[in-house]
Amino acid sequence: MNPMLTSLIPQQIIEDACEWALMHGVAFRQADNTARHCPFSLAPMTMERKVYEHLLKVTPLITKLISNVSEDHGFLQSSLSDVAKADPFFGRLMELHQQAHGSAVERLNPARQPLLLMRTDFMDDRQHGAKVIEFNGIAAGMAPFGQRATEFHAFMQNQWPNVYNDWLEDPSATPAENQGLKQLAYGIATSARKVRADFNDSDKPTFLMVVQKNEDNVYDQHLLEIELQKQGVRTVRRTFEQLSCQLSSGDNQRLLLKDVGAVDVVYLRAGYQYSDYWAPELNESVCCHTLSQTRLFMEQHHVAMNATISQQLATSKTMQMLLTMMPAAEYARWDLKLEEAELVKSVLADMKPITSESIDWFNTQTDKQEWVLKNQGEGGGHCVFGDDISEQLSQLKPEEYDAWALMQRLYPHERDVPTIAVRDTQQTLVTDLVSEVGLFTAYYKGEPVTELGGYAGYLIRSKPASENEGGIHSGKGILDSLVLINS
Ligand code: ADP
Ligand code: MG
């Protein structure tokens, strides 16, 4: 065996790499307001070019589907009403949706203009090929880190070619281009200028990022802001709580922010979990009322909005299950031709609702390692694996069943060559690394809004196969990039 692969590499190179990461904003904020570099892999993952190209073809179709589903308010309300009863947060979102869009008897048309910024996450299963893990329609972050990871591996290749090549799986592999940061900003900036133009206003457009109060993932957010500033957009950040007393309406449903003026784009990096709407200081008689109404208020204005309440519902785990269980022909309702629908269906992994029958079936007739149990939670920590599934199912009350679903468990290829994972400037050898591939897309009012036909770029997160969850921010994941080989 190559001795390089049994001994770790000089610490000086690791320090160089960590300093590159910090200098380029690939970091998290710590409680004492210092930065800690984001954990990363020293060498990229490999994928067959044809698999990647297939995903590039399918992902914009998925985005078109989600975009159209999210504007089909009757369908959202009728298909998701059971989940609303089973999950209190989902119920709150459905109430907001009804406030914004009315009911079948009386439809309302809030003035917001949908800006869909989506990350579709895939795993390349050994047996079944690349399949979707989930859709992320709200707060789908880390496009900046994704682009930076590709740049970081280019830095390694240039600066430490011997090390890079030693740890690369296939010497013929070439990097997959990644403009995630630039193209996402392009999509946002283009939408912002369109909204400005709707008001015949030629001033610099304004982008409002709604953030959580004690956010530690601030550098990923700032990288996006800096790119937007470069592309001619003014950026501001506020929490829901700050916004609850700083917003007002101008002429023609213009959204106005105190001391700033008109807002053209609202981008939510908060609002995907109940706690984001919880404001103990406000002493509310109904929990979460004020901050959820703040979100609704923004939707009632002529502003490019990501995520709309509808987009959040359309990218939920339950909607993923419904779309998976539906015959391809039914996608015609959302303007997909049959061959487009079949392409989308080809990357959706089996999902099953939780019922007393499916629980029986799971407990007696299937291999527990072949399934994952998940609820509507976002942001990591909501999935149950293997033997724990039966235990979790036995604890559910029947009225909670509709909040959960079983999903076919995917087993991606493990990397053939070991990799060095770097965390807190320490290197560890990982011999069984697997990767999750997130593809970003941007659509404004149902149309692609990047220079790459709606596609923006990618985020690769890798983890040891033995770890269940691979979030970089919340789990055991490391930031990674992608190289392609011709098979
Ligand atoms: P979240 O909204 O919390 O990100 P995900 O559906 O992405 O929820 O699940 C979190 C993590 O759990 C994923 O990043 C992946 O590592 C793992 N996971 C989820 N679903 C599957 C699956 N079907 N097969 C294998 N791993 C999965
Ligand atoms: Mg996820």
Coordinates of C-alpha atoms and ligand atoms in Angstrom, one line a residue:
M1 CA 0.0 0.0 0.0
N2 CA 1.1 3.5 -0.7
P3 CA 2.8 4.7 2.5
M4 CA 1.1 8.1 2.1
L5 CA -2.2 6.5 2.7
T6 CA -1.3 4.9 6.0
S7 CA 0.4 8.0 7.5
L8 CA -1.3 11.3 7.9
I9 CA 0.0 14.4 6.1
P10 CA 2.3 17.1 7.5
Q11 CA 0.4 19.4 10.0
Q12 CA 1.8 22.4 8.2
I13 CA -0.4 21.6 5.2
I14 CA -3.4 21.1 7.4
E15 CA -2.8 24.5 9.0
D16 CA -2.4 26.1 5.6
A17 CA -5.7 24.6 4.5
C18 CA -7.5 25.7 7.7
E19 CA -6.2 29.2 7.3
W20 CA -7.4 29.2 3.7
A21 CA -10.9 28.2 5.0
L22 CA -10.9 31.0 7.6
M23 CA -9.7 33.6 5.2
H24 CA -12.4 32.7 2.7
G25 CA -15.2 32.7 5.3
V26 CA -15.7 29.0 5.4
A27 CA -16.4 29.1 9.1
F28 CA -19.0 29.2 11.9
R29 CA -19.3 31.8 14.6
Q30 CA -18.6 30.6 18.1
A31 CA -20.3 31.8 21.3
D32 CA -17.3 34.2 22.1
N33 CA -17.6 35.7 18.6
T34 CA -14.5 34.0 17.2
A35 CA -14.6 31.9 14.1
R36 CA -14.1 28.2 13.8
H37 CA -13.3 26.7 10.4
C38 CA -16.0 24.5 8.9
P39 CA -14.9 20.8 8.9
F40 CA -13.8 19.7 5.4
S41 CA -12.4 16.9 3.4
L42 CA -8.9 17.2 1.9
A43 CA -9.9 15.6 -1.4
P44 CA -13.2 15.7 -3.4
M45 CA -15.8 13.0 -4.1
T46 CA -15.9 11.3 -7.5
M47 CA -19.0 10.8 -9.6
E48 CA -19.5 9.5 -13.1
R49 CA -20.1 12.3 -15.5
K50 CA -23.3 10.8 -16.9
V51 CA -24.8 10.5 -13.4
Y52 CA -24.1 14.2 -12.7
E53 CA -25.4 15.2 -16.1
H54 CA -28.6 13.3 -15.4
L55 CA -29.1 15.2 -12.2
L56 CA -28.5 18.5 -13.9
K57 CA -31.3 17.6 -16.3
V58 CA -33.7 16.4 -13.7
T59 CA -33.2 19.0 -11.0
P60 CA -34.6 22.0 -13.0
L61 CA -37.7 19.8 -13.7
I62 CA -38.1 19.1 -10.0
T63 CA -37.9 22.8 -9.4
K64 CA -40.5 23.5 -12.1
L65 CA -42.8 20.9 -10.5
I66 CA -42.3 22.3 -7.0
S67 CA -42.8 25.8 -8.3
N68 CA -46.1 24.9 -9.9
V69 CA -47.3 22.8 -7.0
S70 CA -46.6 25.7 -4.6
E71 CA -48.9 28.0 -6.6
D72 CA -51.7 25.3 -6.6
H73 CA -53.3 26.5 -3.4
G74 CA -56.4 24.3 -3.6
F75 CA -54.1 21.2 -3.9
L76 CA -51.9 22.3 -1.0
Q77 CA -54.9 22.8 1.2
S78 CA -56.7 19.6 0.3
S79 CA -53.6 17.3 0.2
L80 CA -52.0 18.5 3.4
S81 CA -54.9 18.9 5.8
D82 CA -54.3 15.6 7.6
V83 CA -50.6 16.6 8.4
A84 CA -51.9 19.9 9.7
K85 CA -53.9 18.0 12.4
A86 CA -50.9 15.7 13.2
D87 CA -48.2 18.3 13.6
P88 CA -48.8 21.6 15.4
F89 CA -46.1 23.6 13.6
F90 CA -47.4 22.3 10.2
G91 CA -50.9 23.3 11.4
R92 CA -49.7 26.8 12.1
L93 CA -48.2 27.0 8.6
M94 CA -51.5 25.8 7.1
E95 CA -53.4 28.5 9.0
L96 CA -51.0 31.1 7.7
H97 CA -51.6 29.7 4.2
Q98 CA -55.3 30.0 4.6
Q99 CA -55.0 33.6 5.8
A100 CA -52.8 34.4 2.8
H101 CA -54.7 32.5 0.1
G102 CA -58.2 32.1 1.4
S103 CA -60.2 28.9 0.9
A104 CA -61.6 27.2 -2.2
V105 CA -64.8 29.3 -1.7
E106 CA -62.9 32.6 -1.7
R107 CA -59.4 32.7 -3.0
L108 CA -57.2 35.6 -2.0
N109 CA -54.1 36.7 -3.9
P110 CA -51.4 38.0 -1.7
A111 CA -49.0 40.4 -3.6
R112 CA -45.8 38.5 -3.0
Q113 CA -43.8 37.3 -6.1
P114 CA -42.5 33.8 -5.5
L115 CA -38.7 33.4 -5.7
L116 CA -37.9 29.7 -5.3
L117 CA -34.4 29.1 -4.1
M118 CA -34.2 25.4 -3.7
R119 CA -31.6 22.8 -2.8
T120 CA -32.5 19.3 -3.9
D121 CA -30.4 16.7 -2.0
F122 CA -29.4 13.4 -3.5
M123 CA -27.5 10.3 -2.6
D124 CA -26.1 8.0 -5.3
D125 CA -27.4 4.6 -4.1
R126 CA -25.2 1.6 -5.1
Q127 CA -28.1 -0.4 -6.3
H128 CA -30.8 2.1 -7.3
G129 CA -28.7 5.0 -8.6
A130 CA -29.0 8.6 -7.6
K131 CA -32.2 9.4 -5.6
V132 CA -33.6 12.5 -3.8
I133 CA -33.2 12.6 0.0
E134 CA -35.3 15.7 0.4
F135 CA -36.2 19.1 -1.1
N136 CA -35.2 22.2 0.7
G137 CA -37.3 25.2 -0.1
I138 CA -36.8 27.4 2.9
A139 CA -33.4 28.5 4.3
A140 CA -31.6 26.2 1.8
G141 CA -28.2 27.5 2.8
M142 CA -24.5 26.7 2.1
A143 CA -24.4 27.5 -1.6
P144 CA -21.5 29.9 -0.7
F145 CA -19.7 27.1 1.1
G146 CA -20.3 24.8 -1.8
Q147 CA -18.6 27.1 -4.2
R148 CA -15.8 27.8 -1.7
A149 CA -15.2 24.0 -1.3
T150 CA -14.6 23.7 -5.0
E151 CA -12.2 26.7 -4.9
F152 CA -10.5 25.1 -1.9
H153 CA -9.8 21.9 -3.7
A154 CA -8.5 23.9 -6.6
F155 CA -6.2 25.6 -4.2
M156 CA -5.0 22.3 -2.8
Q157 CA -4.4 21.0 -6.3
N158 CA -2.3 24.0 -7.2
Q159 CA -0.5 24.5 -4.0
W160 CA 0.0 20.9 -2.8
P161 CA -0.4 18.9 -6.0
N162 CA 1.4 15.8 -4.6
V163 CA -0.9 15.6 -1.5
Y164 CA -4.0 16.3 -3.5
N165 CA -3.2 13.7 -6.1
D166 CA -2.3 11.1 -3.5
W167 CA -5.8 11.4 -2.0
L168 CA -7.7 11.7 -5.2
E169 CA -9.6 8.5 -6.1
D170 CA -9.0 8.7 -9.8
P171 CA -6.2 10.6 -11.4
S172 CA -8.2 11.3 -14.6
A173 CA -11.0 13.1 -12.6
T174 CA -11.7 16.7 -13.4
P175 CA -13.5 19.2 -11.1
A176 CA -17.2 19.9 -11.7
E177 CA -17.7 23.6 -12.1
N178 CA -19.5 25.3 -9.2
Q179 CA -20.9 28.8 -9.3
G180 CA -23.4 28.2 -6.5
L181 CA -22.7 31.5 -4.7
K182 CA -22.4 33.6 -7.8
Q183 CA -25.5 32.2 -9.5
L184 CA -27.7 32.2 -6.5
A185 CA -26.8 35.9 -6.0
Y186 CA -27.5 36.4 -9.7
G187 CA -31.0 35.0 -9.3
I188 CA -31.7 37.1 -6.3
A189 CA -30.2 40.3 -7.9
T190 CA -32.2 39.8 -11.1
S191 CA -35.5 39.3 -9.1
A192 CA -34.6 42.4 -7.0
R193 CA -34.2 44.6 -10.1
K194 CA -37.4 43.3 -11.6
V195 CA -39.3 44.3 -8.5
R196 CA -37.7 47.7 -8.5
A197 CA -38.7 48.1 -12.2
D198 CA -42.3 47.2 -11.3
F199 CA -42.3 50.4 -9.3
N200 CA -40.4 52.4 -11.9
D201 CA -37.7 52.9 -9.4
S202 CA -34.1 53.1 -10.6
D203 CA -32.3 53.2 -7.2
K204 CA -30.2 50.4 -6.0
P205 CA -32.4 47.4 -5.1
T206 CA -32.6 46.2 -1.4
F207 CA -32.4 42.7 -0.2
L208 CA -33.6 41.7 3.3
M209 CA -32.3 38.6 5.0
V210 CA -34.4 37.4 7.9
V211 CA -32.1 35.7 10.3
Q212 CA -32.3 33.8 13.6
K213 CA -31.4 35.6 16.8
N214 CA -28.4 33.6 17.8
E215 CA -27.3 32.4 14.4
D216 CA -23.8 30.8 14.2
N217 CA -23.9 30.1 10.5
V218 CA -23.3 33.8 9.8
Y219 CA -20.4 33.5 7.4
D220 CA -22.2 31.5 4.8
Q221 CA -24.9 34.2 5.0
H222 CA -22.4 37.1 4.8
L223 CA -20.7 35.5 1.7
L224 CA -24.1 35.7 -0.1
E225 CA -24.5 39.3 1.0
I226 CA -21.1 40.3 -0.2
E227 CA -21.7 38.7 -3.6
L228 CA -25.1 40.5 -3.8
Q229 CA -23.3 43.8 -2.9
K230 CA -20.9 43.1 -5.7
Q231 CA -23.8 42.6 -8.1
G232 CA -25.3 46.0 -7.1
V233 CA -27.7 45.1 -4.4
R234 CA -27.9 46.7 -0.9
T235 CA -28.3 44.1 1.8
V236 CA -29.8 44.3 5.3
R237 CA -30.3 41.7 8.0
R238 CA -33.2 41.6 10.6
T239 CA -34.7 39.0 13.0
F240 CA -38.5 38.4 12.9
E241 CA -38.7 40.1 16.2
Q242 CA -37.0 43.3 14.9
L243 CA -39.2 43.2 11.8
S244 CA -42.4 42.9 14.0
C245 CA -42.2 46.6 14.7
Q246 CA -40.2 47.9 11.7
L247 CA -42.4 47.1 8.7
S248 CA -45.0 49.2 7.0
S249 CA -46.9 49.5 3.7
G250 CA -46.2 52.1 1.0
D251 CA -48.2 52.8 -2.2
N252 CA -49.1 49.9 -4.3
Q253 CA -48.3 47.3 -1.6
R254 CA -44.7 48.4 -1.5
L255 CA -42.9 46.8 1.5
L256 CA -41.2 49.5 3.6
L257 CA -38.5 48.9 6.3
K258 CA -37.9 51.5 9.0
D259 CA -34.8 53.6 8.4
V260 CA -34.1 51.7 5.1
G261 CA -36.9 52.3 2.7
A262 CA -38.5 50.0 0.1
V263 CA -37.6 46.3 0.2
D264 CA -37.4 44.3 -3.1
V265 CA -36.4 40.8 -1.9
V266 CA -37.2 39.0 1.3
Y267 CA -35.0 35.9 2.0
L268 CA -35.8 33.7 5.0
R269 CA -33.0 32.1 6.9
A270 CA -35.4 31.7 9.8
G271 CA -39.0 30.4 10.0
Y272 CA -38.6 26.7 9.3
Q273 CA -39.1 25.7 12.9
Y274 CA -41.5 26.6 15.7
S275 CA -38.9 28.2 17.9
D276 CA -38.2 30.8 15.2
Y277 CA -41.7 32.3 15.9
W278 CA -41.5 32.1 19.7
A279 CA -41.0 35.4 21.4
P280 CA -41.3 35.2 25.2
E281 CA -40.6 38.9 25.5
L282 CA -43.8 39.7 23.7
N283 CA -46.0 38.0 26.3
E284 CA -48.5 36.7 23.8
S285 CA -51.7 35.0 24.7
V286 CA -51.5 32.9 21.5
C287 CA -48.0 31.4 21.0
C288 CA -46.1 32.6 18.0
H289 CA -48.9 34.9 16.8
T290 CA -46.9 38.1 16.3
L291 CA -43.9 36.7 14.5
S292 CA -45.9 34.5 12.2
Q293 CA -48.2 37.5 11.3
T294 CA -45.0 39.4 10.5
R295 CA -44.2 36.7 7.9
L296 CA -47.7 36.9 6.6
F297 CA -47.5 40.7 6.4
M298 CA -44.4 40.5 4.2
E299 CA -46.3 38.1 1.9
Q300 CA -49.0 40.6 1.5
H301 CA -46.7 43.0 -0.2
H302 CA -45.2 43.3 -3.7
V303 CA -41.8 41.8 -3.0
A304 CA -39.8 38.8 -4.3
M305 CA -40.2 36.3 -1.5
N306 CA -38.2 33.2 -0.6
A307 CA -39.6 31.1 0.9
T308 CA -43.3 31.8 0.6
I309 CA -45.5 29.8 2.9
S310 CA -46.6 27.8 -0.1
Q311 CA -43.1 26.9 -1.1
Q312 CA -42.4 25.7 2.4
L313 CA -45.5 23.4 2.3
A314 CA -44.6 22.2 -1.2
T315 CA -41.1 21.2 -0.2
S316 CA -42.3 19.3 3.0
K317 CA -41.5 15.7 3.5
T318 CA -45.2 14.8 3.2
M319 CA -45.5 16.5 -0.2
Q320 CA -42.4 14.6 -1.3
M321 CA -44.2 11.4 -0.2
L322 CA -47.4 12.4 -2.1
L323 CA -45.5 13.2 -5.3
T324 CA -43.6 10.0 -5.0
M325 CA -46.8 7.9 -4.6
M326 CA -48.6 9.6 -7.5
P327 CA -48.5 8.2 -11.0
A328 CA -46.3 10.3 -13.4
A329 CA -49.3 11.2 -15.6
E330 CA -50.8 13.2 -12.7
Y331 CA -47.9 15.7 -12.9
A332 CA -49.6 17.0 -16.1
R333 CA -51.7 19.1 -13.6
W334 CA -48.5 21.1 -13.0
D335 CA -47.5 21.4 -16.6
L336 CA -45.0 18.5 -16.8
K337 CA -45.0 16.5 -20.0
L338 CA -45.1 12.7 -19.4
E339 CA -41.4 12.2 -20.2
E340 CA -40.5 15.1 -17.9
A341 CA -42.7 13.6 -15.1
E342 CA -41.1 10.2 -15.7
L343 CA -37.6 11.7 -15.4
V344 CA -38.6 13.3 -12.0
K345 CA -40.1 10.0 -10.8
S346 CA -36.9 8.1 -11.8
V347 CA -35.1 9.9 -8.9
L348 CA -37.7 9.7 -6.2
A349 CA -37.2 6.9 -3.7
D350 CA -40.0 4.9 -2.3
M351 CA -42.0 6.5 0.6
K352 CA -44.9 5.1 2.7
P353 CA -47.4 6.8 5.0
I354 CA -47.7 5.6 8.6
T355 CA -50.9 3.7 9.3
S356 CA -51.6 0.8 11.6
E357 CA -51.2 -1.5 8.5
S358 CA -47.8 -0.1 7.5
I359 CA -46.6 -0.3 11.1
D360 CA -47.5 -4.0 11.2
W361 CA -45.9 -4.6 7.8
F362 CA -42.7 -2.8 9.0
N363 CA -42.5 -4.8 12.2
T364 CA -43.1 -8.2 10.7
Q365 CA -42.2 -8.3 7.0
T366 CA -39.3 -6.0 6.2
D367 CA -35.6 -5.5 6.8
K368 CA -35.4 -2.6 9.2
Q369 CA -32.1 -1.4 7.7
E370 CA -33.9 -0.7 4.4
W371 CA -36.0 2.2 5.8
V372 CA -35.7 5.6 7.5
L373 CA -38.5 7.1 9.5
K374 CA -38.9 10.9 9.3
N375 CA -41.3 13.6 10.4
Q376 CA -41.8 17.1 9.1
G377 CA -38.8 18.6 11.0
E378 CA -36.1 20.5 9.1
G379 CA -32.5 21.1 10.0
G380 CA -31.3 17.7 11.1
G381 CA -32.0 15.4 14.0
H382 CA -35.5 14.3 12.9
C383 CA -34.7 11.0 11.3
V384 CA -34.9 7.6 12.9
F385 CA -32.9 4.6 11.6
G386 CA -32.7 0.8 11.8
D387 CA -33.8 -0.9 15.0
D388 CA -35.0 2.4 16.6
I389 CA -37.8 2.7 14.1
S390 CA -40.1 0.1 15.7
E391 CA -39.6 1.7 19.1
Q392 CA -40.5 5.1 17.7
L393 CA -43.5 3.8 15.9
S394 CA -44.8 2.1 19.0
Q395 CA -44.6 5.4 20.9
L396 CA -46.7 7.3 18.3
K397 CA -50.3 8.0 19.0
P398 CA -52.6 7.3 16.0
E399 CA -53.4 11.1 15.7
E400 CA -49.7 11.7 15.1
Y401 CA -49.3 9.1 12.3
D402 CA -49.8 11.7 9.5
A403 CA -46.8 13.7 10.6
W404 CA -44.4 10.8 9.8
A405 CA -43.4 8.8 6.8
L406 CA -41.2 5.8 6.0
M407 CA -38.6 6.4 3.3
Q408 CA -36.4 3.8 1.5
R409 CA -33.0 4.0 3.0
L410 CA -30.2 4.9 0.5
Y411 CA -26.8 3.4 0.6
P412 CA -24.3 5.4 -1.4
H413 CA -21.0 4.1 -2.6
E414 CA -18.2 4.3 0.0
R415 CA -15.1 6.0 -1.3
D416 CA -12.5 3.6 -2.5
V417 CA -9.6 5.7 -1.3
P418 CA -9.5 6.9 2.4
T419 CA -9.8 10.6 2.9
I420 CA -8.6 13.0 5.5
A421 CA -11.3 14.9 7.4
V422 CA -10.1 18.1 9.0
R423 CA -12.0 19.4 12.0
D424 CA -10.7 22.0 14.5
T425 CA -7.3 21.8 12.7
Q426 CA -7.1 18.1 13.5
Q427 CA -6.9 15.5 10.8
T428 CA -8.5 12.1 10.9
L429 CA -8.5 9.3 8.4
V430 CA -11.9 8.2 7.2
T431 CA -12.1 5.0 5.3
D432 CA -15.8 4.8 4.6
L433 CA -16.8 8.2 3.4
V434 CA -20.2 8.7 1.7
S435 CA -21.6 11.9 0.2
E436 CA -24.8 13.8 -0.2
V437 CA -25.1 16.0 -3.3
G438 CA -27.2 19.1 -3.0
L439 CA -28.1 20.9 -6.3
F440 CA -29.2 24.6 -6.1
T441 CA -31.8 26.0 -8.4
A442 CA -33.3 29.5 -8.6
Y443 CA -36.7 30.3 -10.2
Y444 CA -38.6 33.6 -10.2
K445 CA -42.3 33.6 -10.8
G446 CA -42.0 30.1 -12.3
E447 CA -39.1 30.9 -14.7
P448 CA -35.4 30.0 -14.4
V449 CA -33.4 32.9 -13.1
T450 CA -29.7 31.9 -13.3
E451 CA -27.2 32.1 -16.2
L452 CA -27.3 28.3 -16.3
G453 CA -30.9 27.6 -17.1
G454 CA -32.2 27.6 -13.5
Y455 CA -29.3 25.5 -12.1
A456 CA -27.0 27.5 -9.8
G457 CA -24.3 25.1 -8.3
Y458 CA -23.8 22.4 -5.7
L459 CA -23.0 21.6 -2.1
I460 CA -21.3 18.3 -1.3
R461 CA -21.5 17.0 2.3
S462 CA -19.7 13.9 3.2
K463 CA -19.8 11.7 6.3
P464 CA -18.6 8.3 7.5
A465 CA -21.0 5.6 6.3
S466 CA -21.4 4.6 10.0
E467 CA -22.9 8.0 10.9
N468 CA -26.6 8.4 10.2
E469 CA -26.9 12.1 9.7
G470 CA -24.5 14.2 7.6
G471 CA -25.3 17.8 8.4
I472 CA -22.1 19.9 8.4
H473 CA -23.6 22.4 10.8
S474 CA -25.6 20.0 12.9
G475 CA -24.2 16.6 12.3
K476 CA -21.0 14.7 11.6
G477 CA -20.7 15.9 8.1
I478 CA -17.7 17.6 6.4
L479 CA -17.7 20.0 3.5
D480 CA -16.6 18.5 0.2
S481 CA -16.6 19.1 -3.6
L482 CA -17.1 17.1 -6.7
V483 CA -14.9 15.7 -9.5
L484 CA -16.1 13.8 -12.5
I485 CA -14.9 10.8 -14.4
N486 CA -15.9 9.3 -17.7
S487 CA -17.0 5.8 -17.1
Ligands
ADP1 P1 -33.4 17.4 7.4 O1 -34.6 18.2 6.9 O2 -33.3 17.3 8.8 O3 -32.1 17.8 6.7 P2 -33.2 14.9 5.8 O4 -34.3 14.2 5.1 O5 -32.2 15.6 4.9 O6 -33.8 15.9 6.9 O7 -32.4 13.9 6.7 C1 -31.2 14.2 7.5 C2 -30.1 13.3 7.1 O8 -30.4 11.9 7.4 C3 -29.6 13.3 5.6 O9 -28.7 14.4 5.4 C4 -29.0 12.0 5.4 O10 -27.7 11.9 5.9 C5 -29.9 11.1 6.4 N1 -31.0 10.5 5.6 C6 -32.2 11.0 5.4 N2 -33.0 10.2 4.6 C7 -32.2 9.2 4.2 C8 -32.4 8.1 3.4 N3 -33.6 7.9 2.8 N4 -31.4 7.2 3.2 C9 -30.2 7.4 3.9 N5 -29.9 8.5 4.7 C10 -30.9 9.4 4.9
MG2 MG -31.4 17.5 4.8

